[in-house]
Amino acid sequence: MNTSQQPDPRDRPARLTVGVVGAGRVGPALAASLQLAGHRPVAVSGVSDASRRRAAALLPDVPLVPPAEVLQRAELVLLTVPDDTLPGLVEGLADTGAVRPGQLLVHTSGRYGAKVLDPALRAGALPLALHPAMTFTGTPVDVQRLAGCSFGVTAPDELRLAAEALVIEMGGEPEWIAEESRPLYHAALALGANHLVTLVAQSMELLRASGVSAPDRMLGPLLGAALDNALRSGDAALTGPVARGDAGTVAAHVAELRRHAPQAVGGYLAMARATADRALAHGLLKPELAEDLLGVLANGTDGAEGEAG
């Protein structure tokens, strides 16, 4: 193979043409961020009406074309599709000859590292995995949120500097993740961010049911302080009835949840058990109080009626 067809990324012009395959919430925002850094979006693919609207809002005047044509037009291609779709997309693009030698191919999946791009690598592409540790709305605010956002970066050693440079150009902070650690890395983020949304939404519903007119206003300062304390102090920030070993209060909580929001009981018990384990391991929960508490959590509502009275 003629090596002149596969230029070293360090020898590339400073500015690149950029394409997006998959105009979900992530791709257009990253492309818009790269545009602010001087790169030039030239093509985007999207199927749904929502995808087309996002592309129009964040990348106005950038043409919507099929995925293969995106690769024809762009030197840097962002593959921003769902995790389960990514392997098949890469194989399909490589098998049909859409991938060009020397082309930077970037996916944004948290689950996968660079190996999922092996079919494209064999076709001469330069594979990068750049996962922004951020939740996206599909609106222009996402571009602002990328400032200071950490990116999980996985790439061949020879492309590490190129990967990190792209992250920095988007305003992010590169964090190197080993190929074999990508699933654990992604599970950690899902545990913290995705489940947080569920917990907050449930909390707001329960506050409304208890008569609170503005649950968001009530929770905002509390959750902001709890998050700040947790990030600063870890398990030392644990507080509340579980960490204190207040078995009667926890039993009353479970009884009320069974009465008014049975769908929330499972999550409450699971999180309370995890909190109790951590509080006990770190010396915050006194062993003499832990037995009654763990008994309540094991039995669900045992003792709830009497304690609640």
PDB file of C-alpha atoms in Angstrom:
ATOM      1  CA  MET A   1       0.000   0.000   0.000  1.00  0.00           C
ATOM      2  CA  ASN A   2       1.227   3.488  -0.819  1.00  0.00           C
ATOM      3  CA  THR A   3       2.059   5.065   2.530  1.00  0.00           C
ATOM      4  CA  SER A   4       1.610   8.526   1.026  1.00  0.00           C
ATOM      5  CA  GLN A   5      -2.133   7.835   1.133  1.00  0.00           C
ATOM      6  CA  GLN A   6      -2.057   7.545   4.931  1.00  0.00           C
ATOM      7  CA  PRO A   7      -0.614  10.825   6.226  1.00  0.00           C
ATOM      8  CA  ASP A   8       0.507  11.042   9.807  1.00  0.00           C
ATOM      9  CA  PRO A   9      -2.140  13.070  11.722  1.00  0.00           C
ATOM     10  CA  ARG A  10       0.645  15.320  12.998  1.00  0.00           C
ATOM     11  CA  ASP A  11       1.282  16.382   9.400  1.00  0.00           C
ATOM     12  CA  ARG A  12      -2.342  17.273   8.733  1.00  0.00           C
ATOM     13  CA  PRO A  13      -3.480  20.858   8.174  1.00  0.00           C
ATOM     14  CA  ALA A  14      -4.561  22.469  11.429  1.00  0.00           C
ATOM     15  CA  ARG A  15      -8.190  22.696  10.279  1.00  0.00           C
ATOM     16  CA  LEU A  16     -10.218  19.682   9.145  1.00  0.00           C
ATOM     17  CA  THR A  17     -13.461  19.088   7.324  1.00  0.00           C
ATOM     18  CA  VAL A  18     -15.891  17.416   9.737  1.00  0.00           C
ATOM     19  CA  GLY A  19     -18.756  15.014   9.113  1.00  0.00           C
ATOM     20  CA  VAL A  20     -21.356  13.575  11.476  1.00  0.00           C
ATOM     21  CA  VAL A  21     -22.982  10.166  11.093  1.00  0.00           C
ATOM     22  CA  GLY A  22     -25.948  10.119  13.438  1.00  0.00           C
ATOM     23  CA  ALA A  23     -27.493  13.490  14.279  1.00  0.00           C
ATOM     24  CA  GLY A  24     -28.617  12.541  17.760  1.00  0.00           C
ATOM     25  CA  ARG A  25     -28.031  14.788  20.749  1.00  0.00           C
ATOM     26  CA  VAL A  26     -24.249  14.360  20.788  1.00  0.00           C
ATOM     27  CA  GLY A  27     -22.940  14.598  17.224  1.00  0.00           C
ATOM     28  CA  PRO A  28     -24.183  18.042  16.186  1.00  0.00           C
ATOM     29  CA  ALA A  29     -23.004  19.539  19.486  1.00  0.00           C
ATOM     30  CA  LEU A  30     -19.489  18.150  19.064  1.00  0.00           C
ATOM     31  CA  ALA A  31     -19.347  19.276  15.451  1.00  0.00           C
ATOM     32  CA  ALA A  32     -20.524  22.756  16.447  1.00  0.00           C
ATOM     33  CA  SER A  33     -17.818  22.855  19.102  1.00  0.00           C
ATOM     34  CA  LEU A  34     -15.185  21.844  16.565  1.00  0.00           C
ATOM     35  CA  GLN A  35     -16.502  24.562  14.279  1.00  0.00           C
ATOM     36  CA  LEU A  36     -15.835  27.129  17.011  1.00  0.00           C
ATOM     37  CA  ALA A  37     -12.258  25.842  17.070  1.00  0.00           C
ATOM     38  CA  GLY A  38     -11.929  26.564  13.341  1.00  0.00           C
ATOM     39  CA  HIS A  39     -12.788  23.196  11.802  1.00  0.00           C
ATOM     40  CA  ARG A  40     -15.416  23.062   9.055  1.00  0.00           C
ATOM     41  CA  PRO A  41     -18.513  20.844   9.256  1.00  0.00           C
ATOM     42  CA  VAL A  42     -19.354  19.740   5.728  1.00  0.00           C
ATOM     43  CA  ALA A  43     -21.933  16.943   6.016  1.00  0.00           C
ATOM     44  CA  VAL A  44     -24.296  15.311   8.477  1.00  0.00           C
ATOM     45  CA  SER A  45     -26.599  12.301   8.279  1.00  0.00           C
ATOM     46  CA  GLY A  46     -29.851  11.946  10.165  1.00  0.00           C
ATOM     47  CA  VAL A  47     -32.998   9.919   9.661  1.00  0.00           C
ATOM     48  CA  SER A  48     -35.666  11.113  12.106  1.00  0.00           C
ATOM     49  CA  ASP A  49     -37.352  14.509  12.024  1.00  0.00           C
ATOM     50  CA  ALA A  50     -35.860  15.253  15.447  1.00  0.00           C
ATOM     51  CA  SER A  51     -32.360  14.512  14.140  1.00  0.00           C
ATOM     52  CA  ARG A  52     -32.882  16.793  11.186  1.00  0.00           C
ATOM     53  CA  ARG A  53     -34.117  19.594  13.446  1.00  0.00           C
ATOM     54  CA  ARG A  54     -31.084  19.233  15.711  1.00  0.00           C
ATOM     55  CA  ALA A  55     -28.754  19.337  12.734  1.00  0.00           C
ATOM     56  CA  ALA A  56     -30.477  22.440  11.373  1.00  0.00           C
ATOM     57  CA  ALA A  57     -30.294  24.206  14.757  1.00  0.00           C
ATOM     58  CA  LEU A  58     -26.665  23.415  15.588  1.00  0.00           C
ATOM     59  CA  LEU A  59     -25.186  23.081  12.098  1.00  0.00           C
ATOM     60  CA  PRO A  60     -27.143  25.449   9.866  1.00  0.00           C
ATOM     61  CA  ASP A  61     -26.401  25.245   6.146  1.00  0.00           C
ATOM     62  CA  VAL A  62     -24.542  21.921   6.560  1.00  0.00           C
ATOM     63  CA  PRO A  63     -26.082  19.491   4.048  1.00  0.00           C
ATOM     64  CA  LEU A  64     -27.882  16.326   5.137  1.00  0.00           C
ATOM     65  CA  VAL A  65     -26.565  13.368   3.151  1.00  0.00           C
ATOM     66  CA  PRO A  66     -26.376   9.553   3.505  1.00  0.00           C
ATOM     67  CA  PRO A  67     -23.660   8.153   5.808  1.00  0.00           C
ATOM     68  CA  ALA A  68     -21.417   6.993   2.975  1.00  0.00           C
ATOM     69  CA  GLU A  69     -21.433  10.482   1.490  1.00  0.00           C
ATOM     70  CA  VAL A  70     -20.505  11.971   4.868  1.00  0.00           C
ATOM     71  CA  LEU A  71     -17.344   9.863   4.760  1.00  0.00           C
ATOM     72  CA  GLN A  72     -16.637  10.948   1.202  1.00  0.00           C
ATOM     73  CA  ARG A  73     -16.710  14.631   2.155  1.00  0.00           C
ATOM     74  CA  ALA A  74     -15.006  14.699   5.556  1.00  0.00           C
ATOM     75  CA  GLU A  75     -11.475  14.214   6.840  1.00  0.00           C
ATOM     76  CA  LEU A  76     -12.749  13.816  10.409  1.00  0.00           C
ATOM     77  CA  VAL A  77     -15.917  11.763  10.867  1.00  0.00           C
ATOM     78  CA  LEU A  78     -17.900  11.595  14.114  1.00  0.00           C
ATOM     79  CA  LEU A  79     -19.834   8.344  14.523  1.00  0.00           C
ATOM     80  CA  THR A  80     -22.452   9.372  17.081  1.00  0.00           C
ATOM     81  CA  VAL A  81     -24.928   6.508  17.035  1.00  0.00           C
ATOM     82  CA  PRO A  82     -26.317   4.293  19.834  1.00  0.00           C
ATOM     83  CA  ASP A  83     -23.872   1.777  21.323  1.00  0.00           C
ATOM     84  CA  ASP A  84     -25.669  -1.268  19.955  1.00  0.00           C
ATOM     85  CA  THR A  85     -25.699   0.222  16.456  1.00  0.00           C
ATOM     86  CA  LEU A  86     -22.016   1.153  16.328  1.00  0.00           C
ATOM     87  CA  PRO A  87     -20.352  -2.217  15.493  1.00  0.00           C
ATOM     88  CA  GLY A  88     -22.679  -2.920  12.584  1.00  0.00           C
ATOM     89  CA  LEU A  89     -22.310   0.625  11.251  1.00  0.00           C
ATOM     90  CA  VAL A  90     -18.510   0.399  11.276  1.00  0.00           C
ATOM     91  CA  GLU A  91     -18.519  -2.975   9.555  1.00  0.00           C
ATOM     92  CA  GLY A  92     -20.976  -1.776   6.945  1.00  0.00           C
ATOM     93  CA  LEU A  93     -19.011   1.363   6.133  1.00  0.00           C
ATOM     94  CA  ALA A  94     -15.778  -0.608   5.859  1.00  0.00           C
ATOM     95  CA  ASP A  95     -17.306  -3.407   3.757  1.00  0.00           C
ATOM     96  CA  THR A  96     -18.812  -0.967   1.260  1.00  0.00           C
ATOM     97  CA  GLY A  97     -15.546   0.895   0.766  1.00  0.00           C
ATOM     98  CA  ALA A  98     -16.811   4.130   2.302  1.00  0.00           C
ATOM     99  CA  VAL A  99     -13.819   4.427   4.637  1.00  0.00           C
ATOM    100  CA  ARG A 100     -10.839   6.264   3.164  1.00  0.00           C
ATOM    101  CA  PRO A 101      -7.182   5.729   4.126  1.00  0.00           C
ATOM    102  CA  GLY A 102      -5.918   8.409   6.496  1.00  0.00           C
ATOM    103  CA  GLN A 103      -9.410   9.412   7.566  1.00  0.00           C
ATOM    104  CA  LEU A 104      -9.890  10.203  11.268  1.00  0.00           C
ATOM    105  CA  LEU A 105     -12.822   8.117  12.473  1.00  0.00           C
ATOM    106  CA  VAL A 106     -14.123   9.074  15.917  1.00  0.00           C
ATOM    107  CA  HIS A 107     -16.870   7.348  17.878  1.00  0.00           C
ATOM    108  CA  THR A 108     -18.403   8.741  21.069  1.00  0.00           C
ATOM    109  CA  SER A 109     -19.614   5.540  22.737  1.00  0.00           C
ATOM    110  CA  GLY A 110     -18.708   5.160  26.388  1.00  0.00           C
ATOM    111  CA  ARG A 111     -18.958   1.400  26.248  1.00  0.00           C
ATOM    112  CA  TYR A 112     -16.480   0.777  23.445  1.00  0.00           C
ATOM    113  CA  GLY A 113     -12.811   1.621  23.056  1.00  0.00           C
ATOM    114  CA  ALA A 114     -10.929   1.837  19.783  1.00  0.00           C
ATOM    115  CA  LYS A 115     -11.129  -1.880  18.876  1.00  0.00           C
ATOM    116  CA  VAL A 116     -14.731  -1.559  17.700  1.00  0.00           C
ATOM    117  CA  LEU A 117     -13.251   0.494  14.852  1.00  0.00           C
ATOM    118  CA  ASP A 118     -10.930  -2.345  13.742  1.00  0.00           C
ATOM    119  CA  PRO A 119     -12.799  -2.920  10.452  1.00  0.00           C
ATOM    120  CA  ALA A 120     -12.190   0.735   9.571  1.00  0.00           C
ATOM    121  CA  LEU A 121      -8.588   0.494  10.783  1.00  0.00           C
ATOM    122  CA  ARG A 122      -8.008  -2.331   8.310  1.00  0.00           C
ATOM    123  CA  ALA A 123      -9.351  -0.023   5.615  1.00  0.00           C
ATOM    124  CA  GLY A 124      -6.740   2.570   6.551  1.00  0.00           C
ATOM    125  CA  ALA A 125      -8.719   4.816   8.898  1.00  0.00           C
ATOM    126  CA  LEU A 126      -7.273   6.360  12.061  1.00  0.00           C
ATOM    127  CA  PRO A 127      -9.470   5.187  14.986  1.00  0.00           C
ATOM    128  CA  LEU A 128     -10.298   7.314  18.032  1.00  0.00           C
ATOM    129  CA  ALA A 129     -12.770   6.788  20.903  1.00  0.00           C
ATOM    130  CA  LEU A 130     -13.740  10.121  22.488  1.00  0.00           C
ATOM    131  CA  HIS A 131     -16.601   9.874  24.956  1.00  0.00           C
ATOM    132  CA  PRO A 132     -17.831  13.113  26.546  1.00  0.00           C
ATOM    133  CA  ALA A 133     -18.818  12.524  30.177  1.00  0.00           C
ATOM    134  CA  MET A 134     -21.803  14.806  29.842  1.00  0.00           C
ATOM    135  CA  THR A 135     -25.551  14.565  29.449  1.00  0.00           C
ATOM    136  CA  PHE A 136     -26.878  16.198  26.282  1.00  0.00           C
ATOM    137  CA  THR A 137     -30.137  17.992  25.515  1.00  0.00           C
ATOM    138  CA  GLY A 138     -29.806  18.332  21.745  1.00  0.00           C
ATOM    139  CA  THR A 139     -29.814  22.140  22.018  1.00  0.00           C
ATOM    140  CA  PRO A 140     -27.118  24.827  21.699  1.00  0.00           C
ATOM    141  CA  VAL A 141     -26.590  24.806  25.485  1.00  0.00           C
ATOM    142  CA  ASP A 142     -24.683  21.535  25.006  1.00  0.00           C
ATOM    143  CA  VAL A 143     -21.836  23.358  23.263  1.00  0.00           C
ATOM    144  CA  GLN A 144     -21.374  25.588  26.310  1.00  0.00           C
ATOM    145  CA  ARG A 145     -21.433  22.608  28.663  1.00  0.00           C
ATOM    146  CA  LEU A 146     -18.499  21.007  26.886  1.00  0.00           C
ATOM    147  CA  ALA A 147     -16.217  23.619  28.434  1.00  0.00           C
ATOM    148  CA  GLY A 148     -14.332  21.738  31.138  1.00  0.00           C
ATOM    149  CA  CYS A 149     -16.130  18.454  30.368  1.00  0.00           C
ATOM    150  CA  SER A 150     -14.026  15.322  30.811  1.00  0.00           C
ATOM    151  CA  PHE A 151     -13.718  12.980  27.807  1.00  0.00           C
ATOM    152  CA  GLY A 152     -12.895   9.295  28.115  1.00  0.00           C
ATOM    153  CA  VAL A 153     -10.140   8.866  25.485  1.00  0.00           C
ATOM    154  CA  THR A 154      -9.001   5.552  23.994  1.00  0.00           C
ATOM    155  CA  ALA A 155      -6.825   5.299  20.897  1.00  0.00           C
ATOM    156  CA  PRO A 156      -3.689   3.632  19.582  1.00  0.00           C
ATOM    157  CA  ASP A 157      -0.575   5.063  21.211  1.00  0.00           C
ATOM    158  CA  GLU A 158       0.514   6.757  18.005  1.00  0.00           C
ATOM    159  CA  LEU A 159      -2.795   8.671  17.862  1.00  0.00           C
ATOM    160  CA  ARG A 160      -2.968   9.614  21.523  1.00  0.00           C
ATOM    161  CA  LEU A 161      -1.746  13.165  20.971  1.00  0.00           C
ATOM    162  CA  ALA A 162      -4.198  13.700  18.102  1.00  0.00           C
ATOM    163  CA  ALA A 163      -7.098  12.424  20.235  1.00  0.00           C
ATOM    164  CA  GLU A 164      -6.190  14.606  23.179  1.00  0.00           C
ATOM    165  CA  ALA A 165      -5.748  17.642  20.925  1.00  0.00           C
ATOM    166  CA  LEU A 166      -9.275  17.261  19.525  1.00  0.00           C
ATOM    167  CA  VAL A 167     -10.727  17.045  23.031  1.00  0.00           C
ATOM    168  CA  ILE A 168      -8.882  20.164  24.109  1.00  0.00           C
ATOM    169  CA  GLU A 169     -10.102  22.007  20.998  1.00  0.00           C
ATOM    170  CA  MET A 170     -13.673  21.198  22.048  1.00  0.00           C
ATOM    171  CA  GLY A 171     -12.964  22.733  25.441  1.00  0.00           C
ATOM    172  CA  GLY A 172     -12.786  19.371  27.177  1.00  0.00           C
ATOM    173  CA  GLU A 173     -10.339  17.614  29.458  1.00  0.00           C
ATOM    174  CA  PRO A 174      -8.905  14.319  28.117  1.00  0.00           C
ATOM    175  CA  GLU A 175      -8.878  11.357  30.500  1.00  0.00           C
ATOM    176  CA  TRP A 176      -7.096   8.259  29.194  1.00  0.00           C
ATOM    177  CA  ILE A 177      -9.138   5.040  29.576  1.00  0.00           C
ATOM    178  CA  ALA A 178      -7.582   1.652  28.782  1.00  0.00           C
ATOM    179  CA  GLU A 179      -9.407  -0.429  26.179  1.00  0.00           C
ATOM    180  CA  GLU A 180     -10.295  -3.180  28.659  1.00  0.00           C
ATOM    181  CA  SER A 181     -11.603  -0.652  31.198  1.00  0.00           C
ATOM    182  CA  ARG A 182     -14.183   1.000  28.942  1.00  0.00           C
ATOM    183  CA  PRO A 183     -17.220  -1.068  30.093  1.00  0.00           C
ATOM    184  CA  LEU A 184     -16.431  -0.427  33.780  1.00  0.00           C
ATOM    185  CA  TYR A 185     -15.815   3.253  33.084  1.00  0.00           C
ATOM    186  CA  HIS A 186     -19.175   3.527  31.328  1.00  0.00           C
ATOM    187  CA  ALA A 187     -21.012   1.612  34.059  1.00  0.00           C
ATOM    188  CA  ALA A 188     -19.631   4.060  36.633  1.00  0.00           C
ATOM    189  CA  LEU A 189     -20.945   7.045  34.694  1.00  0.00           C
ATOM    190  CA  ALA A 190     -24.342   5.444  34.154  1.00  0.00           C
ATOM    191  CA  LEU A 191     -24.603   4.633  37.855  1.00  0.00           C
ATOM    192  CA  GLY A 192     -23.871   8.213  38.821  1.00  0.00           C
ATOM    193  CA  ALA A 193     -25.649  10.232  36.134  1.00  0.00           C
ATOM    194  CA  ASN A 194     -28.467   8.146  34.654  1.00  0.00           C
ATOM    195  CA  HIS A 195     -29.685   6.809  37.980  1.00  0.00           C
ATOM    196  CA  LEU A 196     -29.467  10.285  39.498  1.00  0.00           C
ATOM    197  CA  VAL A 197     -32.115  11.514  37.080  1.00  0.00           C
ATOM    198  CA  THR A 198     -34.419   8.659  38.112  1.00  0.00           C
ATOM    199  CA  LEU A 199     -33.865   9.350  41.816  1.00  0.00           C
ATOM    200  CA  VAL A 200     -34.481  13.086  41.450  1.00  0.00           C
ATOM    201  CA  ALA A 201     -37.610  12.556  39.354  1.00  0.00           C
ATOM    202  CA  GLN A 202     -39.006  10.120  41.945  1.00  0.00           C
ATOM    203  CA  SER A 203     -38.192  12.528  44.756  1.00  0.00           C
ATOM    204  CA  MET A 204     -40.002  15.364  42.978  1.00  0.00           C
ATOM    205  CA  GLU A 205     -43.084  13.191  42.440  1.00  0.00           C
ATOM    206  CA  LEU A 206     -43.193  12.231  46.119  1.00  0.00           C
ATOM    207  CA  LEU A 207     -42.785  15.848  47.227  1.00  0.00           C
ATOM    208  CA  ARG A 208     -45.699  16.879  45.015  1.00  0.00           C
ATOM    209  CA  ALA A 209     -47.769  14.077  46.489  1.00  0.00           C
ATOM    210  CA  SER A 210     -46.937  15.335  49.995  1.00  0.00           C
ATOM    211  CA  GLY A 211     -48.182  18.816  49.118  1.00  0.00           C
ATOM    212  CA  VAL A 212     -44.982  20.648  48.171  1.00  0.00           C
ATOM    213  CA  SER A 213     -45.859  23.155  45.454  1.00  0.00           C
ATOM    214  CA  ALA A 214     -42.333  23.712  44.110  1.00  0.00           C
ATOM    215  CA  PRO A 215     -40.299  20.524  44.583  1.00  0.00           C
ATOM    216  CA  ASP A 216     -37.606  21.729  42.222  1.00  0.00           C
ATOM    217  CA  ARG A 217     -37.022  24.829  44.338  1.00  0.00           C
ATOM    218  CA  MET A 218     -36.901  22.732  47.500  1.00  0.00           C
ATOM    219  CA  LEU A 219     -34.542  20.118  46.096  1.00  0.00           C
ATOM    220  CA  GLY A 220     -32.176  22.445  44.259  1.00  0.00           C
ATOM    221  CA  PRO A 221     -30.146  23.728  47.223  1.00  0.00           C
ATOM    222  CA  LEU A 222     -30.296  20.365  49.023  1.00  0.00           C
ATOM    223  CA  LEU A 223     -29.111  18.305  46.064  1.00  0.00           C
ATOM    224  CA  GLY A 224     -26.509  20.878  45.114  1.00  0.00           C
ATOM    225  CA  ALA A 225     -25.024  20.727  48.599  1.00  0.00           C
ATOM    226  CA  ALA A 226     -25.235  16.923  48.713  1.00  0.00           C
ATOM    227  CA  LEU A 227     -23.463  16.602  45.369  1.00  0.00           C
ATOM    228  CA  ASP A 228     -20.764  19.074  46.359  1.00  0.00           C
ATOM    229  CA  ASN A 229     -20.215  17.298  49.689  1.00  0.00           C
ATOM    230  CA  ALA A 230     -20.079  13.886  48.001  1.00  0.00           C
ATOM    231  CA  LEU A 231     -17.535  15.021  45.409  1.00  0.00           C
ATOM    232  CA  ARG A 232     -15.385  16.646  48.087  1.00  0.00           C
ATOM    233  CA  SER A 233     -15.660  14.067  50.872  1.00  0.00           C
ATOM    234  CA  GLY A 234     -16.929  10.789  49.434  1.00  0.00           C
ATOM    235  CA  ASP A 235     -18.497   8.480  52.028  1.00  0.00           C
ATOM    236  CA  ALA A 236     -17.766  10.968  54.810  1.00  0.00           C
ATOM    237  CA  ALA A 237     -20.621  13.051  53.366  1.00  0.00           C
ATOM    238  CA  LEU A 238     -23.209  10.345  54.113  1.00  0.00           C
ATOM    239  CA  THR A 239     -26.044  11.617  56.278  1.00  0.00           C
ATOM    240  CA  GLY A 240     -29.724  10.897  56.919  1.00  0.00           C
ATOM    241  CA  PRO A 241     -31.603   8.174  58.781  1.00  0.00           C
ATOM    242  CA  VAL A 242     -29.807   5.219  57.195  1.00  0.00           C
ATOM    243  CA  ALA A 243     -26.325   6.509  58.017  1.00  0.00           C
ATOM    244  CA  ARG A 244     -27.527   7.366  61.553  1.00  0.00           C
ATOM    245  CA  GLY A 245     -29.126   3.967  62.061  1.00  0.00           C
ATOM    246  CA  ASP A 246     -32.643   5.320  62.624  1.00  0.00           C
ATOM    247  CA  ALA A 247     -34.441   2.035  61.925  1.00  0.00           C
ATOM    248  CA  GLY A 248     -37.827   3.383  62.988  1.00  0.00           C
ATOM    249  CA  THR A 249     -37.664   6.296  60.561  1.00  0.00           C
ATOM    250  CA  VAL A 250     -36.611   4.036  57.711  1.00  0.00           C
ATOM    251  CA  ALA A 251     -39.456   1.626  58.533  1.00  0.00           C
ATOM    252  CA  ALA A 252     -41.890   4.535  58.435  1.00  0.00           C
ATOM    253  CA  HIS A 253     -40.515   5.611  55.064  1.00  0.00           C
ATOM    254  CA  VAL A 254     -41.015   2.147  53.612  1.00  0.00           C
ATOM    255  CA  ALA A 255     -44.569   1.949  54.964  1.00  0.00           C
ATOM    256  CA  GLU A 256     -45.481   5.309  53.433  1.00  0.00           C
ATOM    257  CA  LEU A 257     -43.921   4.437  50.122  1.00  0.00           C
ATOM    258  CA  ARG A 258     -45.844   1.154  49.980  1.00  0.00           C
ATOM    259  CA  ARG A 259     -49.017   3.112  50.664  1.00  0.00           C
ATOM    260  CA  HIS A 260     -48.512   5.997  48.256  1.00  0.00           C
ATOM    261  CA  ALA A 261     -45.773   5.054  45.752  1.00  0.00           C
ATOM    262  CA  PRO A 262     -45.204   1.282  45.670  1.00  0.00           C
ATOM    263  CA  GLN A 263     -43.167   1.646  42.488  1.00  0.00           C
ATOM    264  CA  ALA A 264     -40.505   3.501  44.494  1.00  0.00           C
ATOM    265  CA  VAL A 265     -40.079   0.895  47.249  1.00  0.00           C
ATOM    266  CA  GLY A 266     -37.598  -1.306  45.409  1.00  0.00           C
ATOM    267  CA  GLY A 267     -35.293   1.573  44.598  1.00  0.00           C
ATOM    268  CA  TYR A 268     -35.495   2.974  48.139  1.00  0.00           C
ATOM    269  CA  LEU A 269     -34.622  -0.372  49.713  1.00  0.00           C
ATOM    270  CA  ALA A 270     -31.775  -1.063  47.292  1.00  0.00           C
ATOM    271  CA  MET A 271     -30.190   2.352  47.827  1.00  0.00           C
ATOM    272  CA  ALA A 272     -30.741   2.190  51.592  1.00  0.00           C
ATOM    273  CA  ARG A 273     -28.961  -1.180  51.766  1.00  0.00           C
ATOM    274  CA  ALA A 274     -26.042   0.167  49.726  1.00  0.00           C
ATOM    275  CA  THR A 275     -25.894   3.272  51.935  1.00  0.00           C
ATOM    276  CA  ALA A 276     -25.977   1.179  55.105  1.00  0.00           C
ATOM    277  CA  ASP A 277     -23.147  -1.048  53.858  1.00  0.00           C
ATOM    278  CA  ARG A 278     -20.971   1.954  53.044  1.00  0.00           C
ATOM    279  CA  ALA A 279     -21.794   3.770  56.285  1.00  0.00           C
ATOM    280  CA  LEU A 280     -21.003   0.650  58.308  1.00  0.00           C
ATOM    281  CA  ALA A 281     -17.728   0.013  56.464  1.00  0.00           C
ATOM    282  CA  HIS A 282     -16.586   3.585  57.051  1.00  0.00           C
ATOM    283  CA  GLY A 283     -17.506   3.691  60.735  1.00  0.00           C
ATOM    284  CA  LEU A 284     -20.394   6.122  60.316  1.00  0.00           C
ATOM    285  CA  LEU A 285     -23.111   3.612  61.234  1.00  0.00           C
ATOM    286  CA  LYS A 286     -22.695   2.151  64.707  1.00  0.00           C
ATOM    287  CA  PRO A 287     -22.723  -1.674  64.657  1.00  0.00           C
ATOM    288  CA  GLU A 288     -25.228  -1.824  67.527  1.00  0.00           C
ATOM    289  CA  LEU A 289     -27.690   0.192  65.426  1.00  0.00           C
ATOM    290  CA  ALA A 290     -27.013  -1.602  62.188  1.00  0.00           C
ATOM    291  CA  GLU A 291     -28.741  -4.846  63.155  1.00  0.00           C
ATOM    292  CA  ASP A 292     -32.212  -3.314  63.579  1.00  0.00           C
ATOM    293  CA  LEU A 293     -31.759  -1.183  60.480  1.00  0.00           C
ATOM    294  CA  LEU A 294     -30.676  -4.087  58.283  1.00  0.00           C
ATOM    295  CA  GLY A 295     -33.570  -6.118  59.653  1.00  0.00           C
ATOM    296  CA  VAL A 296     -36.030  -3.451  58.507  1.00  0.00           C
ATOM    297  CA  LEU A 297     -34.412  -3.323  55.083  1.00  0.00           C
ATOM    298  CA  ALA A 298     -34.419  -7.109  54.758  1.00  0.00           C
ATOM    299  CA  ASN A 299     -38.078  -7.423  55.708  1.00  0.00           C
ATOM    300  CA  GLY A 300     -39.377  -4.422  53.831  1.00  0.00           C
ATOM    301  CA  THR A 301     -42.258  -3.283  56.045  1.00  0.00           C
ATOM    302  CA  ASP A 302     -41.668  -5.374  59.180  1.00  0.00           C
ATOM    303  CA  GLY A 303     -42.149  -3.089  62.146  1.00  0.00           C
ATOM    304  CA  ALA A 304     -43.154  -0.160  59.963  1.00  0.00           C
ATOM    305  CA  GLU A 305     -46.677   0.222  61.308  1.00  0.00           C
ATOM    306  CA  GLY A 306     -45.640   0.241  64.939  1.00  0.00           C
ATOM    307  CA  GLU A 307     -42.635   2.529  64.442  1.00  0.00           C
ATOM    308  CA  ALA A 308     -44.569   4.963  62.267  1.00  0.00           C
ATOM    309  CA  GLY A 309     -47.145   5.481  65.001  1.00  0.00           C
TER     310      GLY A 309
END
